């Protein structure tokens, strides 16, 4: 059971380039989410999805797009990279939405360290 | 806005010591998570609790809903416990603390 798989582990982009961070889970989880982790700050939610075909914005969505065409995959797209997007990105999933009336442990990927120059 | 405060920010202790990490929050919540982030960066869920106390091996998590406070205890600490421990609380959404960096010296 692979859990949550994120690729790539490291990435360097130039300002203005675009790229997609991949996230896949094999646990049939309904809920998937993307966070960014910056020094001195807690994890911040970028986008989330409560099921295939459903996505919504989190706390810091600007500059990022997501889609959820399958239960397994939840890619994060950077449309035009900016130095402010230099961060460590984590994908997480759970078998119930952590919003609303559900509570369930989160399963995290190993993270993607992105540098934008 | 729900604020999550962890203390201490950094903690260094000798192997074998009893460790306590604290988490305080400002609004009513339905659940609190404790997470462990290894030096390599991966994040693992340790506990999710909404009342009382949970124990797993040498780790114990407690929560006092009335006082809006939770503690994570590690008994007989070991160098492999060295990590960043993160508290997260669920109100309308998950809000994460900035973490406590724990270093256990052999």
PDB file of C-alpha atoms in Angstrom:
ATOM      1  CA  UNK A   1       0.000   0.000   0.000  1.00  0.00           C
ATOM      2  CA  UNK A   2       1.826   3.111  -1.244  1.00  0.00           C
ATOM      3  CA  UNK A   3      -0.369   5.682   0.574  1.00  0.00           C
ATOM      4  CA  UNK A   4       0.035   9.214  -0.809  1.00  0.00           C
ATOM      5  CA  UNK A   5       2.647   9.649  -3.528  1.00  0.00           C
ATOM      6  CA  UNK A   6       3.932  13.065  -4.507  1.00  0.00           C
ATOM      7  CA  UNK A   7       6.221  13.881  -7.396  1.00  0.00           C
ATOM      8  CA  UNK A   8       8.651  15.458  -7.952  1.00  0.00           C
ATOM      9  CA  UNK A   9      10.531  15.665  -4.645  1.00  0.00           C
ATOM     10  CA  UNK A  10      12.499  18.744  -5.729  1.00  0.00           C
ATOM     11  CA  UNK A  11      11.911  21.305  -8.471  1.00  0.00           C
ATOM     12  CA  UNK A  12      13.541  24.555  -9.535  1.00  0.00           C
ATOM     13  CA  UNK A  13      11.591  26.917 -11.793  1.00  0.00           C
ATOM     14  CA  UNK A  14      12.272  30.274 -13.339  1.00  0.00           C
ATOM     15  CA  UNK A  15       9.765  33.082 -12.811  1.00  0.00           C
ATOM     16  CA  UNK A  16       6.911  32.749 -15.282  1.00  0.00           C
ATOM     17  CA  UNK A  17       7.297  29.028 -15.929  1.00  0.00           C
ATOM     18  CA  UNK A  18       4.414  26.673 -15.301  1.00  0.00           C
ATOM     19  CA  UNK A  19       4.434  23.186 -13.862  1.00  0.00           C
ATOM     20  CA  UNK A  20       2.257  20.524 -12.280  1.00  0.00           C
ATOM     21  CA  UNK A  21       2.868  18.860  -8.939  1.00  0.00           C
ATOM     22  CA  UNK A  22       1.475  15.357  -8.960  1.00  0.00           C
ATOM     23  CA  UNK A  23      -0.376  13.670  -6.108  1.00  0.00           C
ATOM     24  CA  UNK A  24      -1.874  10.198  -6.098  1.00  0.00           C
ATOM     25  CA  UNK A  25      -3.387   8.069  -3.347  1.00  0.00           C
ATOM     26  CA  UNK A  26      -4.348   4.403  -3.416  1.00  0.00           C
ATOM     27  CA  UNK A  27      -6.582   4.340  -0.326  1.00  0.00           C
ATOM     28  CA  UNK A  28      -9.824   5.334  -2.091  1.00  0.00           C
ATOM     29  CA  UNK A  29      -9.991   8.497   0.018  1.00  0.00           C
ATOM     30  CA  UNK A  30     -12.723  11.013  -0.733  1.00  0.00           C
ATOM     31  CA  UNK A  31     -10.868  14.027   0.584  1.00  0.00           C
ATOM     32  CA  UNK A  32      -7.634  15.351  -0.912  1.00  0.00           C
ATOM     33  CA  UNK A  33      -5.878  18.630  -0.282  1.00  0.00           C
ATOM     34  CA  UNK A  34      -2.799  20.672  -1.020  1.00  0.00           C
ATOM     35  CA  UNK A  35      -0.871  22.649   1.602  1.00  0.00           C
ATOM     36  CA  UNK A  36       2.170  24.843   1.507  1.00  0.00           C
ATOM     37  CA  UNK A  37       4.635  25.066   4.371  1.00  0.00           C
ATOM     38  CA  UNK A  38       6.703  28.204   4.835  1.00  0.00           C
ATOM     39  CA  UNK A  39       9.260  28.967   7.565  1.00  0.00           C
ATOM     40  CA  UNK A  40       7.658  30.287  10.751  1.00  0.00           C
ATOM     41  CA  UNK A  41       4.138  29.564   9.528  1.00  0.00           C
ATOM     42  CA  UNK A  42       1.783  26.661   9.935  1.00  0.00           C
ATOM     43  CA  UNK A  43       0.671  24.583   6.987  1.00  0.00           C
ATOM     44  CA  UNK A  44      -1.754  26.589   4.857  1.00  0.00           C
ATOM     45  CA  UNK A  45      -4.471  25.101   2.697  1.00  0.00           C
ATOM     46  CA  UNK A  46      -4.260  25.940  -1.011  1.00  0.00           C
ATOM     47  CA  UNK A  47      -7.083  23.877  -2.567  1.00  0.00           C
ATOM     48  CA  UNK A  48      -9.071  20.847  -1.571  1.00  0.00           C
ATOM     49  CA  UNK A  49     -11.457  18.297  -3.024  1.00  0.00           C
ATOM     50  CA  UNK A  50     -14.184  16.240  -1.358  1.00  0.00           C
ATOM     51  CA  UNK A  51     -14.575  13.868  -4.306  1.00  0.00           C
ATOM     52  CA  UNK A  52     -14.021  13.379  -8.016  1.00  0.00           C
ATOM     53  CA  UNK A  53     -15.234  16.396  -9.977  1.00  0.00           C
ATOM     54  CA  UNK A  54     -15.443  18.641  -6.889  1.00  0.00           C
ATOM     55  CA  UNK A  55     -12.777  21.161  -5.911  1.00  0.00           C
ATOM     56  CA  UNK A  56     -12.745  24.308  -3.806  1.00  0.00           C
ATOM     57  CA  UNK A  57     -10.373  27.026  -2.710  1.00  0.00           C
ATOM     58  CA  UNK A  58      -8.555  27.063   0.572  1.00  0.00           C
ATOM     59  CA  UNK A  59      -6.781  29.844   2.387  1.00  0.00           C
ATOM     60  CA  UNK A  60      -4.118  30.729  -0.233  1.00  0.00           C
ATOM     61  CA  UNK A  61      -5.410  29.689  -3.693  1.00  0.00           C
ATOM     62  CA  UNK A  62      -4.070  32.519  -5.868  1.00  0.00           C
ATOM     63  CA  UNK A  63      -1.667  31.366  -8.567  1.00  0.00           C
ATOM     64  CA  UNK A  64      -2.685  27.711  -8.326  1.00  0.00           C
ATOM     65  CA  UNK A  65      -5.219  25.515 -10.119  1.00  0.00           C
ATOM     66  CA  UNK A  66      -6.419  22.016  -9.323  1.00  0.00           C
ATOM     67  CA  UNK A  67      -8.641  19.375 -10.873  1.00  0.00           C
ATOM     68  CA  UNK A  68      -9.981  16.036  -9.649  1.00  0.00           C
ATOM     69  CA  UNK A  69     -10.928  13.851 -12.577  1.00  0.00           C
ATOM     70  CA  UNK A  70     -10.434  10.614 -10.625  1.00  0.00           C
ATOM     71  CA  UNK A  71     -10.614   9.639  -6.950  1.00  0.00           C
ATOM     72  CA  UNK A  72      -6.905   8.755  -6.992  1.00  0.00           C
ATOM     73  CA  UNK A  73      -5.286  11.862  -8.499  1.00  0.00           C
ATOM     74  CA  UNK A  74      -5.226  15.507  -7.449  1.00  0.00           C
ATOM     75  CA  UNK A  75      -2.614  17.519  -9.385  1.00  0.00           C
ATOM     76  CA  UNK A  76      -1.672  21.076  -8.437  1.00  0.00           C
ATOM     77  CA  UNK A  77      -0.804  23.437 -11.286  1.00  0.00           C
ATOM     78  CA  UNK A  78       1.299  26.545 -10.963  1.00  0.00           C
ATOM     79  CA  UNK A  79       0.180  28.770 -13.805  1.00  0.00           C
ATOM     80  CA  UNK A  80       3.031  31.300 -13.864  1.00  0.00           C
ATOM     81  CA  UNK A  81       5.567  30.678 -11.123  1.00  0.00           C
ATOM     82  CA  UNK A  82       6.598  33.556  -8.858  1.00  0.00           C
ATOM     83  CA  UNK A  83       9.343  33.713  -6.206  1.00  0.00           C
ATOM     84  CA  UNK A  84       6.581  33.989  -3.559  1.00  0.00           C
ATOM     85  CA  UNK A  85       5.622  30.426  -4.449  1.00  0.00           C
ATOM     86  CA  UNK A  86       8.951  29.102  -3.228  1.00  0.00           C
ATOM     87  CA  UNK A  87       7.825  26.686  -0.540  1.00  0.00           C
ATOM     88  CA  UNK A  88       7.418  23.063   0.446  1.00  0.00           C
ATOM     89  CA  UNK A  89       4.159  21.612  -0.848  1.00  0.00           C
ATOM     90  CA  UNK A  90       2.303  18.737   0.765  1.00  0.00           C
ATOM     91  CA  UNK A  91      -0.581  16.719  -0.550  1.00  0.00           C
ATOM     92  CA  UNK A  92      -2.837  15.041   2.010  1.00  0.00           C
ATOM     93  CA  UNK A  93      -5.842  12.766   1.917  1.00  0.00           C
ATOM     94  CA  UNK A  94      -8.393  11.298   4.302  1.00  0.00           C
ATOM     95  CA  UNK A  95     -11.328   8.960   3.974  1.00  0.00           C
ATOM     96  CA  UNK A  96     -13.760  11.628   5.138  1.00  0.00           C
ATOM     97  CA  UNK A  97     -13.753  15.367   4.606  1.00  0.00           C
ATOM     98  CA  UNK A  98     -12.124  17.163   7.532  1.00  0.00           C
ATOM     99  CA  UNK A  99     -14.664  19.890   7.153  1.00  0.00           C
ATOM    100  CA  UNK A 100     -18.228  19.673   8.276  1.00  0.00           C
ATOM    101  CA  UNK A 101     -19.159  16.808  10.564  1.00  0.00           C
ATOM    102  CA  UNK A 102     -16.405  14.441   9.583  1.00  0.00           C
ATOM    103  CA  UNK A 103     -13.190  13.723  11.430  1.00  0.00           C
ATOM    104  CA  UNK A 104     -10.509  11.497  10.111  1.00  0.00           C
ATOM    105  CA  UNK A 105      -6.727  11.278  10.251  1.00  0.00           C
ATOM    106  CA  UNK A 106      -4.820  12.918   7.439  1.00  0.00           C
ATOM    107  CA  UNK A 107      -2.334  10.963   5.340  1.00  0.00           C
ATOM    108  CA  UNK A 108       0.455  13.115   3.924  1.00  0.00           C
ATOM    109  CA  UNK A 109       2.753  12.731   0.960  1.00  0.00           C
ATOM    110  CA  UNK A 110       6.491  13.272   1.425  1.00  0.00           C
ATOM    111  CA  UNK A 111       6.418  16.801   0.078  1.00  0.00           C
ATOM    112  CA  UNK A 112       7.780  18.717  -2.904  1.00  0.00           C
ATOM    113  CA  UNK A 113      10.406  21.375  -2.320  1.00  0.00           C
ATOM    114  CA  UNK A 114       9.906  24.074  -4.946  1.00  0.00           C
ATOM    115  CA  UNK A 115      12.284  26.953  -5.598  1.00  0.00           C
ATOM    116  CA  UNK A 116      11.330  29.760  -7.982  1.00  0.00           C
ATOM    117  CA  UNK A 117      14.182  31.992  -9.088  1.00  0.00           C
TER     118      UNK A 117
ATOM    119  CA  UNK B   1     -10.066  33.585  13.526  1.00  0.00           C
ATOM    120  CA  UNK B   2      -8.803  30.494  15.286  1.00  0.00           C
ATOM    121  CA  UNK B   3      -5.263  30.858  16.466  1.00  0.00           C
ATOM    122  CA  UNK B   4      -3.146  27.859  17.387  1.00  0.00           C
ATOM    123  CA  UNK B   5      -0.161  28.433  19.656  1.00  0.00           C
ATOM    124  CA  UNK B   6       2.426  25.792  20.436  1.00  0.00           C
ATOM    125  CA  UNK B   7       5.040  25.859  23.144  1.00  0.00           C
ATOM    126  CA  UNK B   8       7.900  25.599  23.366  1.00  0.00           C
ATOM    127  CA  UNK B   9       9.063  26.417  19.840  1.00  0.00           C
ATOM    128  CA  UNK B  10      12.262  24.468  20.395  1.00  0.00           C
ATOM    129  CA  UNK B  11      13.076  21.814  22.966  1.00  0.00           C
ATOM    130  CA  UNK B  12      16.328  19.959  23.563  1.00  0.00           C
ATOM    131  CA  UNK B  13      16.436  17.132  26.070  1.00  0.00           C
ATOM    132  CA  UNK B  14      18.568  14.189  27.110  1.00  0.00           C
ATOM    133  CA  UNK B  15      17.649  10.670  26.113  1.00  0.00           C
ATOM    134  CA  UNK B  16      15.260   9.167  28.629  1.00  0.00           C
ATOM    135  CA  UNK B  17      13.657  12.426  29.732  1.00  0.00           C
ATOM    136  CA  UNK B  18       9.885  12.923  29.894  1.00  0.00           C
ATOM    137  CA  UNK B  19       8.804  15.406  27.223  1.00  0.00           C
ATOM    138  CA  UNK B  20       5.752  17.672  27.179  1.00  0.00           C
ATOM    139  CA  UNK B  21       4.675  19.794  24.213  1.00  0.00           C
ATOM    140  CA  UNK B  22       1.721  22.136  24.569  1.00  0.00           C
ATOM    141  CA  UNK B  23      -0.945  23.403  22.192  1.00  0.00           C
ATOM    142  CA  UNK B  24      -3.482  26.144  22.942  1.00  0.00           C
ATOM    143  CA  UNK B  25      -6.238  27.375  20.672  1.00  0.00           C
ATOM    144  CA  UNK B  26      -8.728  30.186  20.768  1.00  0.00           C
ATOM    145  CA  UNK B  27     -12.135  28.905  19.609  1.00  0.00           C
ATOM    146  CA  UNK B  28     -14.282  25.840  20.152  1.00  0.00           C
ATOM    147  CA  UNK B  29     -13.164  22.873  18.080  1.00  0.00           C
ATOM    148  CA  UNK B  30     -14.472  19.442  17.174  1.00  0.00           C
ATOM    149  CA  UNK B  31     -11.108  17.691  16.928  1.00  0.00           C
ATOM    150  CA  UNK B  32      -7.414  18.173  17.466  1.00  0.00           C
ATOM    151  CA  UNK B  33      -4.604  16.450  15.561  1.00  0.00           C
ATOM    152  CA  UNK B  34      -1.021  15.834  16.567  1.00  0.00           C
ATOM    153  CA  UNK B  35       1.386  15.309  13.683  1.00  0.00           C
ATOM    154  CA  UNK B  36       5.070  14.416  13.522  1.00  0.00           C
ATOM    155  CA  UNK B  37       7.340  15.812  10.813  1.00  0.00           C
ATOM    156  CA  UNK B  38      10.580  13.903  10.404  1.00  0.00           C
ATOM    157  CA  UNK B  39      13.890  15.601   9.563  1.00  0.00           C
ATOM    158  CA  UNK B  40      13.477  14.272   6.015  1.00  0.00           C
ATOM    159  CA  UNK B  41      10.241  16.244   5.716  1.00  0.00           C
ATOM    160  CA  UNK B  42       7.539  13.581   5.772  1.00  0.00           C
ATOM    161  CA  UNK B  43       4.493  14.201   7.987  1.00  0.00           C
ATOM    162  CA  UNK B  44       2.786  11.425   9.948  1.00  0.00           C
ATOM    163  CA  UNK B  45      -0.481  11.634  11.851  1.00  0.00           C
ATOM    164  CA  UNK B  46       0.045  10.604  15.492  1.00  0.00           C
ATOM    165  CA  UNK B  47      -3.297  11.255  17.152  1.00  0.00           C
ATOM    166  CA  UNK B  48      -6.710  12.664  16.485  1.00  0.00           C
ATOM    167  CA  UNK B  49      -8.777  13.397  19.590  1.00  0.00           C
ATOM    168  CA  UNK B  50     -11.814  15.342  20.664  1.00  0.00           C
ATOM    169  CA  UNK B  51     -11.820  14.592  24.390  1.00  0.00           C
ATOM    170  CA  UNK B  52      -9.846  12.886  27.127  1.00  0.00           C
ATOM    171  CA  UNK B  53      -6.639  11.056  26.454  1.00  0.00           C
ATOM    172  CA  UNK B  54      -5.092   8.701  23.914  1.00  0.00           C
ATOM    173  CA  UNK B  55      -1.960   6.574  24.224  1.00  0.00           C
ATOM    174  CA  UNK B  56       0.166   4.872  21.593  1.00  0.00           C
ATOM    175  CA  UNK B  57       3.364   3.288  22.775  1.00  0.00           C
ATOM    176  CA  UNK B  58       5.439   5.959  24.511  1.00  0.00           C
ATOM    177  CA  UNK B  59       3.257   8.785  23.228  1.00  0.00           C
ATOM    178  CA  UNK B  60       0.303  10.199  25.166  1.00  0.00           C
ATOM    179  CA  UNK B  61      -2.010  12.971  23.996  1.00  0.00           C
ATOM    180  CA  UNK B  62      -4.478  14.764  26.236  1.00  0.00           C
ATOM    181  CA  UNK B  63      -7.016  17.460  25.575  1.00  0.00           C
ATOM    182  CA  UNK B  64      -8.987  19.779  27.866  1.00  0.00           C
ATOM    183  CA  UNK B  65     -11.851  21.201  25.837  1.00  0.00           C
ATOM    184  CA  UNK B  66     -12.906  23.701  28.509  1.00  0.00           C
ATOM    185  CA  UNK B  67      -9.403  25.143  28.811  1.00  0.00           C
ATOM    186  CA  UNK B  68      -8.778  24.921  25.011  1.00  0.00           C
ATOM    187  CA  UNK B  69      -5.505  23.149  25.586  1.00  0.00           C
ATOM    188  CA  UNK B  70      -3.816  19.920  24.559  1.00  0.00           C
ATOM    189  CA  UNK B  71      -0.530  18.302  25.514  1.00  0.00           C
ATOM    190  CA  UNK B  72       1.615  15.701  23.810  1.00  0.00           C
ATOM    191  CA  UNK B  73       3.824  13.687  26.153  1.00  0.00           C
ATOM    192  CA  UNK B  74       6.696  11.400  25.252  1.00  0.00           C
ATOM    193  CA  UNK B  75       7.930   9.009  27.922  1.00  0.00           C
ATOM    194  CA  UNK B  76      11.484   7.597  27.933  1.00  0.00           C
ATOM    195  CA  UNK B  77      12.476   9.837  25.018  1.00  0.00           C
ATOM    196  CA  UNK B  78      14.876   8.512  22.401  1.00  0.00           C
ATOM    197  CA  UNK B  79      16.963  10.228  19.693  1.00  0.00           C
ATOM    198  CA  UNK B  80      14.613   8.809  17.057  1.00  0.00           C
ATOM    199  CA  UNK B  81      11.853  10.994  18.584  1.00  0.00           C
ATOM    200  CA  UNK B  82      13.739  14.040  17.269  1.00  0.00           C
ATOM    201  CA  UNK B  83      11.289  15.728  14.916  1.00  0.00           C
ATOM    202  CA  UNK B  84       8.930  18.669  14.591  1.00  0.00           C
ATOM    203  CA  UNK B  85       5.598  18.069  16.318  1.00  0.00           C
ATOM    204  CA  UNK B  86       2.636  19.938  14.885  1.00  0.00           C
ATOM    205  CA  UNK B  87      -0.751  20.566  16.449  1.00  0.00           C
ATOM    206  CA  UNK B  88      -3.774  21.184  14.201  1.00  0.00           C
ATOM    207  CA  UNK B  89      -7.321  21.987  15.267  1.00  0.00           C
ATOM    208  CA  UNK B  90     -10.561  21.644  13.358  1.00  0.00           C
ATOM    209  CA  UNK B  91     -13.159  24.370  13.714  1.00  0.00           C
ATOM    210  CA  UNK B  92     -14.621  25.349  10.341  1.00  0.00           C
ATOM    211  CA  UNK B  93     -11.348  24.238   8.791  1.00  0.00           C
ATOM    212  CA  UNK B  94      -8.053  22.779   9.918  1.00  0.00           C
ATOM    213  CA  UNK B  95      -5.670  25.358  11.381  1.00  0.00           C
ATOM    214  CA  UNK B  96      -2.092  24.321  12.010  1.00  0.00           C
ATOM    215  CA  UNK B  97       0.374  25.481  14.627  1.00  0.00           C
ATOM    216  CA  UNK B  98       3.926  26.341  13.610  1.00  0.00           C
ATOM    217  CA  UNK B  99       5.350  23.286  15.325  1.00  0.00           C
ATOM    218  CA  UNK B 100       7.726  22.397  18.156  1.00  0.00           C
ATOM    219  CA  UNK B 101      11.193  21.266  17.143  1.00  0.00           C
ATOM    220  CA  UNK B 102      12.310  18.480  19.504  1.00  0.00           C
ATOM    221  CA  UNK B 103      15.909  17.304  19.693  1.00  0.00           C
ATOM    222  CA  UNK B 104      16.818  14.347  21.895  1.00  0.00           C
ATOM    223  CA  UNK B 105      20.509  14.055  22.677  1.00  0.00           C
ATOM    224  CA  UNK B 106      21.952  10.568  23.298  1.00  0.00           C
TER     225      UNK B 106
END
